[in-house]
Amino acid sequence: MNQPSYSLDKPKPIQGFPRVADKIACDPDKTSTIFRRFDRLAARNLLFLEAQLAELEARQNRSDEQDLIAATSTTVECHSDWRKFEAYANERNGDGSFAKPEQAAKMELALQIKDKLNEYHQALVAHQLLLNSSPPAATTIKAMRDWFLDTNSGKLDPAPQLWGSSRARFDNENDLVALRVPADQDRLSEFILNYFGGFFKFESSDGNSAYIAERSLARCVAIISSFLSAILLFGSIVSLYFVHNPYALLGMLGGWTVLFAVCVGWLANAKRDQTFAATAAYAAVLVVFVSGTLGGAPNSKALATCNCTQV
């Protein structure tokens, strides 16, 4: 006898770290992978490592000054030949003690400097990478904060997902880093997301969370950008074609150029040099059109004249 099959819904994770981890993992675009950067702790850790290296550097400088005064043959050899320095530092007596303890201490100091310097450089590179990373989108931070603090649940006393000191993980937006940010995080995308984001929402597979479809949003932004580009190019050409007053032509030419520069600078993430280059190319196209035979300005035609003389 065949037993009926039942489809069981995925159980909701228990509140705490399991639910927060599930929230982050269920995001298909992975833009909710937001974590604290701990800038203050990182800065203090770098200062501690820097101070330790400064002390080790001072110890090595004092040792070099003593060796400069002593200038023994062993000291000169250790400063000139690494193999002899290593041999002298590892040389031992019959009882296991170091035969040249001063060289062994220098070797130990050199190895400490190497390890601490490597740790310091790794910490510098890691912190530099985090500081140069793109910040998470403001809309993503707001959505994650509202969900984390349970502010939209309508409860009289909403409880955060994590307790203790972890409840303040979204308090400082400048201390947050996202492992992945949207590919097109320009002003036009932010505007559409802030005011029309509801058209791009979809529920996750568990039905407990809502996300923004990044691909749909990028497709919409691409369509709007293409439409604006066509308007700026063909709209300006059509409008300039029907204008015959040269002063009006100059005014419209300047107006279309300013409008293009504003659109490029405000809607896109173009740099200043890219904005100048694009605006100059756009203005050059309009100037060529106006000065050519397709422009609306009246062209002066050379009229052939014939002077007849009666004999």
Short mmCIF file of C-alpha atoms in Angstrom, two decimals:
data_model
loop_
_atom_site.label_atom_id
_atom_site.label_comp_id
_atom_site.label_asym_id
_atom_site.label_seq_id
_atom_site.Cartn_x
_atom_site.Cartn_y
_atom_site.Cartn_z
CA MET A 1 0.00 0.00 0.00
CA ASN A 2 1.42 3.35 -1.04
CA GLN A 3 1.82 5.83 1.75
CA PRO A 4 0.80 9.43 1.04
CA SER A 5 3.73 11.84 0.75
CA TYR A 6 3.73 15.05 2.67
CA SER A 7 5.90 18.10 1.92
CA LEU A 8 7.13 19.63 5.12
CA ASP A 9 8.00 23.31 5.17
CA LYS A 10 11.46 24.27 6.19
CA PRO A 11 11.45 24.93 9.94
CA LYS A 12 12.16 28.47 11.00
CA PRO A 13 15.61 28.74 12.61
CA ILE A 14 15.75 29.45 16.30
CA GLN A 15 16.24 33.09 17.21
CA GLY A 16 19.84 34.12 17.64
CA PHE A 17 22.90 33.29 15.61
CA PRO A 18 21.15 30.52 13.58
CA ARG A 19 18.40 32.89 12.40
CA VAL A 20 20.81 35.71 11.54
CA ALA A 21 23.05 33.31 9.63
CA ASP A 22 20.05 31.92 7.76
CA LYS A 23 18.93 35.44 6.88
CA ILE A 24 22.31 36.25 5.37
CA ALA A 25 22.65 32.91 3.57
CA CYS A 26 19.18 33.08 1.99
CA ASP A 27 19.94 36.30 0.16
CA PRO A 28 20.49 35.25 -3.47
CA ASP A 29 22.45 38.41 -4.30
CA LYS A 30 24.56 38.16 -1.11
CA THR A 31 24.32 41.91 -0.56
CA SER A 32 23.21 41.36 3.05
CA THR A 33 26.62 39.96 4.02
CA ILE A 34 27.25 42.98 6.23
CA PHE A 35 29.61 42.75 9.18
CA ARG A 36 31.36 45.12 11.52
CA ARG A 37 34.83 46.32 10.60
CA PHE A 38 35.84 47.21 14.18
CA ASP A 39 37.88 50.25 13.13
CA ARG A 40 38.74 51.25 16.68
CA LEU A 41 39.96 47.78 17.63
CA ALA A 42 41.86 47.46 14.37
CA ALA A 43 43.56 50.82 14.93
CA ARG A 44 44.52 49.85 18.48
CA ASN A 45 45.82 46.49 17.32
CA LEU A 46 47.97 48.20 14.68
CA LEU A 47 49.28 50.61 17.30
CA PHE A 48 50.17 47.71 19.61
CA LEU A 49 52.03 45.93 16.83
CA GLU A 50 53.76 49.17 15.88
CA ALA A 51 54.83 49.74 19.49
CA GLN A 52 56.17 46.20 19.78
CA LEU A 53 58.17 46.64 16.60
CA ALA A 54 59.49 49.97 17.84
CA GLU A 55 60.80 48.27 21.00
CA LEU A 56 62.39 45.48 18.98
CA GLU A 57 63.94 48.05 16.66
CA ALA A 58 65.39 49.93 19.63
CA ARG A 59 66.88 46.69 21.01
CA GLN A 60 68.47 45.90 17.67
CA ASN A 61 69.86 49.43 17.35
CA ARG A 62 71.46 49.17 20.81
CA SER A 63 72.96 45.81 19.84
CA ASP A 64 74.38 47.31 16.65
CA GLU A 65 75.93 50.18 18.61
CA GLN A 66 77.59 47.73 21.01
CA ASP A 67 78.91 45.65 18.11
CA LEU A 68 80.27 48.80 16.46
CA ILE A 69 82.26 49.61 19.59
CA ALA A 70 83.47 46.04 20.14
CA ALA A 71 84.24 45.29 16.47
CA THR A 72 85.46 41.75 17.17
CA SER A 73 86.16 39.34 14.37
CA THR A 74 83.15 37.21 15.31
CA THR A 75 80.88 40.26 15.29
CA VAL A 76 82.13 41.38 11.88
CA GLU A 77 81.62 37.90 10.47
CA CYS A 78 78.07 37.68 11.87
CA HIS A 79 77.16 41.04 10.32
CA SER A 80 78.67 40.09 6.96
CA ASP A 81 77.88 36.40 6.47
CA TRP A 82 74.48 34.91 7.29
CA ARG A 83 75.81 31.36 7.32
CA LYS A 84 78.40 32.15 9.97
CA PHE A 85 75.85 34.15 11.95
CA GLU A 86 73.49 31.17 11.94
CA ALA A 87 76.30 28.76 12.80
CA TYR A 88 77.53 30.87 15.73
CA ALA A 89 73.97 31.39 17.01
CA ASN A 90 73.20 27.65 16.99
CA GLU A 91 76.58 26.48 18.29
CA ARG A 92 76.28 24.71 21.65
CA ASN A 93 78.56 23.38 24.32
CA GLY A 94 78.64 19.84 25.60
CA ASP A 95 76.11 20.64 28.32
CA GLY A 96 73.65 22.01 25.75
CA SER A 97 74.19 25.69 26.49
CA PHE A 98 74.97 28.18 23.77
CA ALA A 99 78.66 28.59 22.98
CA LYS A 100 78.10 32.20 21.93
CA PRO A 101 75.02 33.40 23.85
CA GLU A 102 75.29 36.96 22.52
CA GLN A 103 74.92 35.73 18.94
CA ALA A 104 72.06 33.40 19.96
CA ALA A 105 70.27 36.38 21.52
CA LYS A 106 70.75 38.40 18.34
CA MET A 107 69.35 35.54 16.26
CA GLU A 108 66.34 35.25 18.54
CA LEU A 109 65.79 39.01 18.28
CA ALA A 110 66.03 38.88 14.47
CA LEU A 111 63.46 36.06 14.31
CA GLN A 112 61.12 37.97 16.64
CA ILE A 113 61.38 41.02 14.40
CA LYS A 114 60.65 38.90 11.33
CA ASP A 115 57.54 37.30 12.83
CA LYS A 116 56.20 40.53 14.32
CA LEU A 117 56.89 42.50 11.13
CA ASN A 118 55.08 39.88 9.07
CA GLU A 119 52.09 40.04 11.43
CA TYR A 120 52.12 43.84 11.29
CA HIS A 121 52.22 43.95 7.50
CA GLN A 122 49.41 41.41 7.20
CA ALA A 123 47.27 43.48 9.58
CA LEU A 124 48.01 46.62 7.56
CA VAL A 125 47.11 44.98 4.26
CA ALA A 126 43.91 43.47 5.68
CA HIS A 127 42.78 46.76 7.18
CA GLN A 128 43.64 48.65 3.98
CA LEU A 129 41.58 46.17 1.98
CA LEU A 130 38.59 46.70 4.26
CA LEU A 131 38.92 50.48 4.18
CA ASN A 132 39.05 50.50 0.37
CA SER A 133 36.04 48.20 0.06
CA SER A 134 32.79 49.72 -1.17
CA PRO A 135 30.36 50.53 1.64
CA PRO A 136 27.07 48.65 1.82
CA ALA A 137 24.06 50.31 0.25
CA ALA A 138 22.08 52.54 2.58
CA THR A 139 18.85 50.77 1.67
CA THR A 140 20.40 47.39 2.52
CA ILE A 141 21.61 48.69 5.88
CA LYS A 142 18.17 50.08 6.70
CA ALA A 143 16.42 46.84 5.72
CA MET A 144 18.84 44.69 7.70
CA ARG A 145 18.67 47.00 10.73
CA ASP A 146 14.87 47.00 10.74
CA TRP A 147 14.81 43.21 10.51
CA PHE A 148 17.56 42.79 13.10
CA LEU A 149 15.86 45.07 15.63
CA ASP A 150 12.38 43.79 14.71
CA THR A 151 11.09 47.34 14.39
CA ASN A 152 8.41 46.54 11.79
CA SER A 153 6.77 43.73 13.72
CA GLY A 154 4.33 46.01 15.56
CA LYS A 155 5.27 44.58 18.94
CA LEU A 156 5.23 46.81 21.99
CA ASP A 157 8.64 45.58 23.10
CA PRO A 158 10.49 44.23 20.04
CA ALA A 159 13.54 42.11 20.78
CA PRO A 160 16.67 42.19 18.62
CA GLN A 161 17.94 39.05 16.98
CA LEU A 162 21.15 39.08 19.05
CA TRP A 163 21.52 40.19 22.64
CA GLY A 164 24.32 41.62 24.71
CA SER A 165 26.85 43.83 22.99
CA SER A 166 25.97 42.29 19.63
CA ARG A 167 22.66 44.15 19.57
CA ALA A 168 24.55 47.32 18.59
CA ARG A 169 26.08 45.87 15.40
CA PHE A 170 24.12 48.28 13.15
CA ASP A 171 24.47 51.40 15.32
CA ASN A 172 27.45 52.86 13.46
CA GLU A 173 27.01 52.71 9.69
CA ASN A 174 30.58 53.93 9.12
CA ASP A 175 31.91 50.81 10.86
CA LEU A 176 30.18 48.36 8.51
CA VAL A 177 31.61 46.51 5.54
CA ALA A 178 29.81 44.42 2.94
CA LEU A 179 31.47 41.39 1.42
CA ARG A 180 29.48 42.05 -1.75
CA VAL A 181 27.79 45.21 -2.98
CA PRO A 182 25.51 45.66 -6.00
CA ALA A 183 27.41 45.93 -9.25
CA ASP A 184 25.63 49.15 -10.32
CA GLN A 185 25.40 51.29 -7.20
CA ASP A 186 24.87 54.66 -8.88
CA ARG A 187 22.47 57.47 -8.00
CA LEU A 188 19.85 56.38 -10.50
CA SER A 189 19.78 52.88 -9.00
CA GLU A 190 19.52 54.31 -5.50
CA PHE A 191 16.69 56.62 -6.56
CA ILE A 192 14.69 53.78 -8.10
CA LEU A 193 15.41 51.53 -5.14
CA ASN A 194 14.33 54.14 -2.60
CA TYR A 195 11.08 55.17 -4.28
CA PHE A 196 10.14 52.18 -6.43
CA GLY A 197 11.85 49.32 -4.64
CA GLY A 198 8.53 47.62 -3.95
CA PHE A 199 8.27 46.62 -7.60
CA PHE A 200 11.44 44.53 -7.33
CA LYS A 201 10.75 42.67 -4.09
CA PHE A 202 10.39 38.92 -3.88
CA GLU A 203 10.10 36.51 -0.98
CA SER A 204 12.77 33.99 -0.13
CA SER A 205 12.25 30.26 -0.36
CA ASP A 206 11.38 30.03 3.33
CA GLY A 207 8.76 32.79 3.07
CA ASN A 208 10.21 34.63 6.06
CA SER A 209 12.20 37.33 4.27
CA ALA A 210 11.82 39.71 1.35
CA TYR A 211 14.68 40.71 -0.90
CA ILE A 212 15.30 43.02 -3.84
CA ALA A 213 15.90 41.33 -7.20
CA GLU A 214 19.22 42.86 -8.20
CA ARG A 215 19.04 41.59 -11.78
CA SER A 216 15.58 43.04 -12.34
CA LEU A 217 16.68 46.36 -10.88
CA ALA A 218 19.80 46.44 -13.08
CA ARG A 219 17.69 45.63 -16.14
CA CYS A 220 15.29 48.46 -15.34
CA VAL A 221 18.15 50.92 -14.81
CA ALA A 222 19.71 49.85 -18.13
CA ILE A 223 16.43 50.47 -19.97
CA ILE A 224 15.95 53.90 -18.38
CA SER A 225 19.57 54.85 -19.11
CA SER A 226 19.21 53.83 -22.76
CA PHE A 227 15.99 55.83 -23.04
CA LEU A 228 17.63 58.92 -21.53
CA SER A 229 20.62 58.56 -23.84
CA ALA A 230 18.35 58.43 -26.89
CA ILE A 231 16.44 61.50 -25.71
CA LEU A 232 19.63 63.49 -25.11
CA LEU A 233 21.02 62.63 -28.54
CA PHE A 234 18.06 62.54 -30.92
CA GLY A 235 15.98 65.02 -28.95
CA SER A 236 18.69 67.63 -29.22
CA ILE A 237 19.18 66.97 -32.94
CA VAL A 238 15.46 67.22 -33.70
CA SER A 239 15.02 70.39 -31.65
CA LEU A 240 18.04 72.07 -33.24
CA TYR A 241 16.85 71.18 -36.74
CA PHE A 242 13.70 73.32 -36.52
CA VAL A 243 15.43 76.39 -35.04
CA HIS A 244 16.64 79.02 -37.54
CA ASN A 245 17.65 81.85 -35.21
CA PRO A 246 21.43 81.63 -34.62
CA TYR A 247 21.14 83.07 -31.11
CA ALA A 248 18.47 80.54 -30.21
CA LEU A 249 20.70 77.82 -31.64
CA LEU A 250 23.55 78.85 -29.36
CA GLY A 251 21.26 78.93 -26.35
CA MET A 252 19.77 75.51 -27.09
CA LEU A 253 23.23 74.11 -27.75
CA GLY A 254 24.41 75.28 -24.34
CA GLY A 255 21.23 74.04 -22.65
CA TRP A 256 21.47 70.54 -24.13
CA THR A 257 25.17 70.37 -23.21
CA VAL A 258 24.47 71.38 -19.60
CA LEU A 259 21.62 68.86 -19.40
CA PHE A 260 23.90 66.11 -20.69
CA ALA A 261 26.64 67.00 -18.18
CA VAL A 262 24.13 66.99 -15.32
CA CYS A 263 22.75 63.60 -16.34
CA VAL A 264 26.20 62.06 -16.65
CA GLY A 265 27.47 63.55 -13.41
CA TRP A 266 24.35 62.90 -11.33
CA LEU A 267 22.92 59.66 -12.66
CA ALA A 268 26.17 57.80 -13.30
CA ASN A 269 29.27 57.12 -11.24
CA ALA A 270 31.53 58.79 -13.79
CA LYS A 271 34.68 60.49 -12.58
CA ARG A 272 35.39 64.14 -13.28
CA ASP A 273 37.69 63.46 -16.23
CA GLN A 274 35.16 61.02 -17.71
CA THR A 275 32.39 63.60 -17.32
CA PHE A 276 34.47 66.27 -19.05
CA ALA A 277 35.41 63.92 -21.90
CA ALA A 278 31.83 62.73 -22.47
CA THR A 279 30.46 66.29 -22.35
CA ALA A 280 33.10 67.52 -24.80
CA ALA A 281 32.29 64.69 -27.22
CA TYR A 282 28.56 65.39 -26.94
CA ALA A 283 29.06 69.11 -27.56
CA ALA A 284 31.30 68.34 -30.53
CA VAL A 285 28.56 66.23 -32.11
CA LEU A 286 26.02 69.04 -31.73
CA VAL A 287 28.44 71.64 -33.09
CA VAL A 288 29.14 69.51 -36.15
CA PHE A 289 25.41 69.09 -36.71
CA VAL A 290 24.68 72.81 -36.38
CA SER A 291 27.56 73.89 -38.60
CA GLY A 292 26.76 71.30 -41.27
CA THR A 293 24.15 71.34 -43.97
CA LEU A 294 21.60 69.48 -41.80
CA GLY A 295 21.25 72.28 -39.28
CA GLY A 296 18.27 74.55 -39.06
CA ALA A 297 20.27 77.75 -39.57
CA PRO A 298 19.84 79.25 -42.97
CA ASN A 299 22.74 78.58 -45.23
CA SER A 300 24.08 81.30 -47.40
CA LYS A 301 23.91 80.28 -51.04
CA ALA A 302 26.19 81.78 -53.54
CA LEU A 303 24.07 83.22 -56.30
CA ALA A 304 25.64 83.56 -59.71
CA THR A 305 25.31 87.06 -61.11
CA CYS A 306 25.67 88.04 -64.69
CA ASN A 307 26.52 91.55 -65.73
CA CYS A 308 25.54 92.12 -69.34
CA THR A 309 27.04 94.97 -71.25
CA GLN A 310 25.34 96.22 -74.36
CA VAL A 311 27.70 96.98 -77.16
#
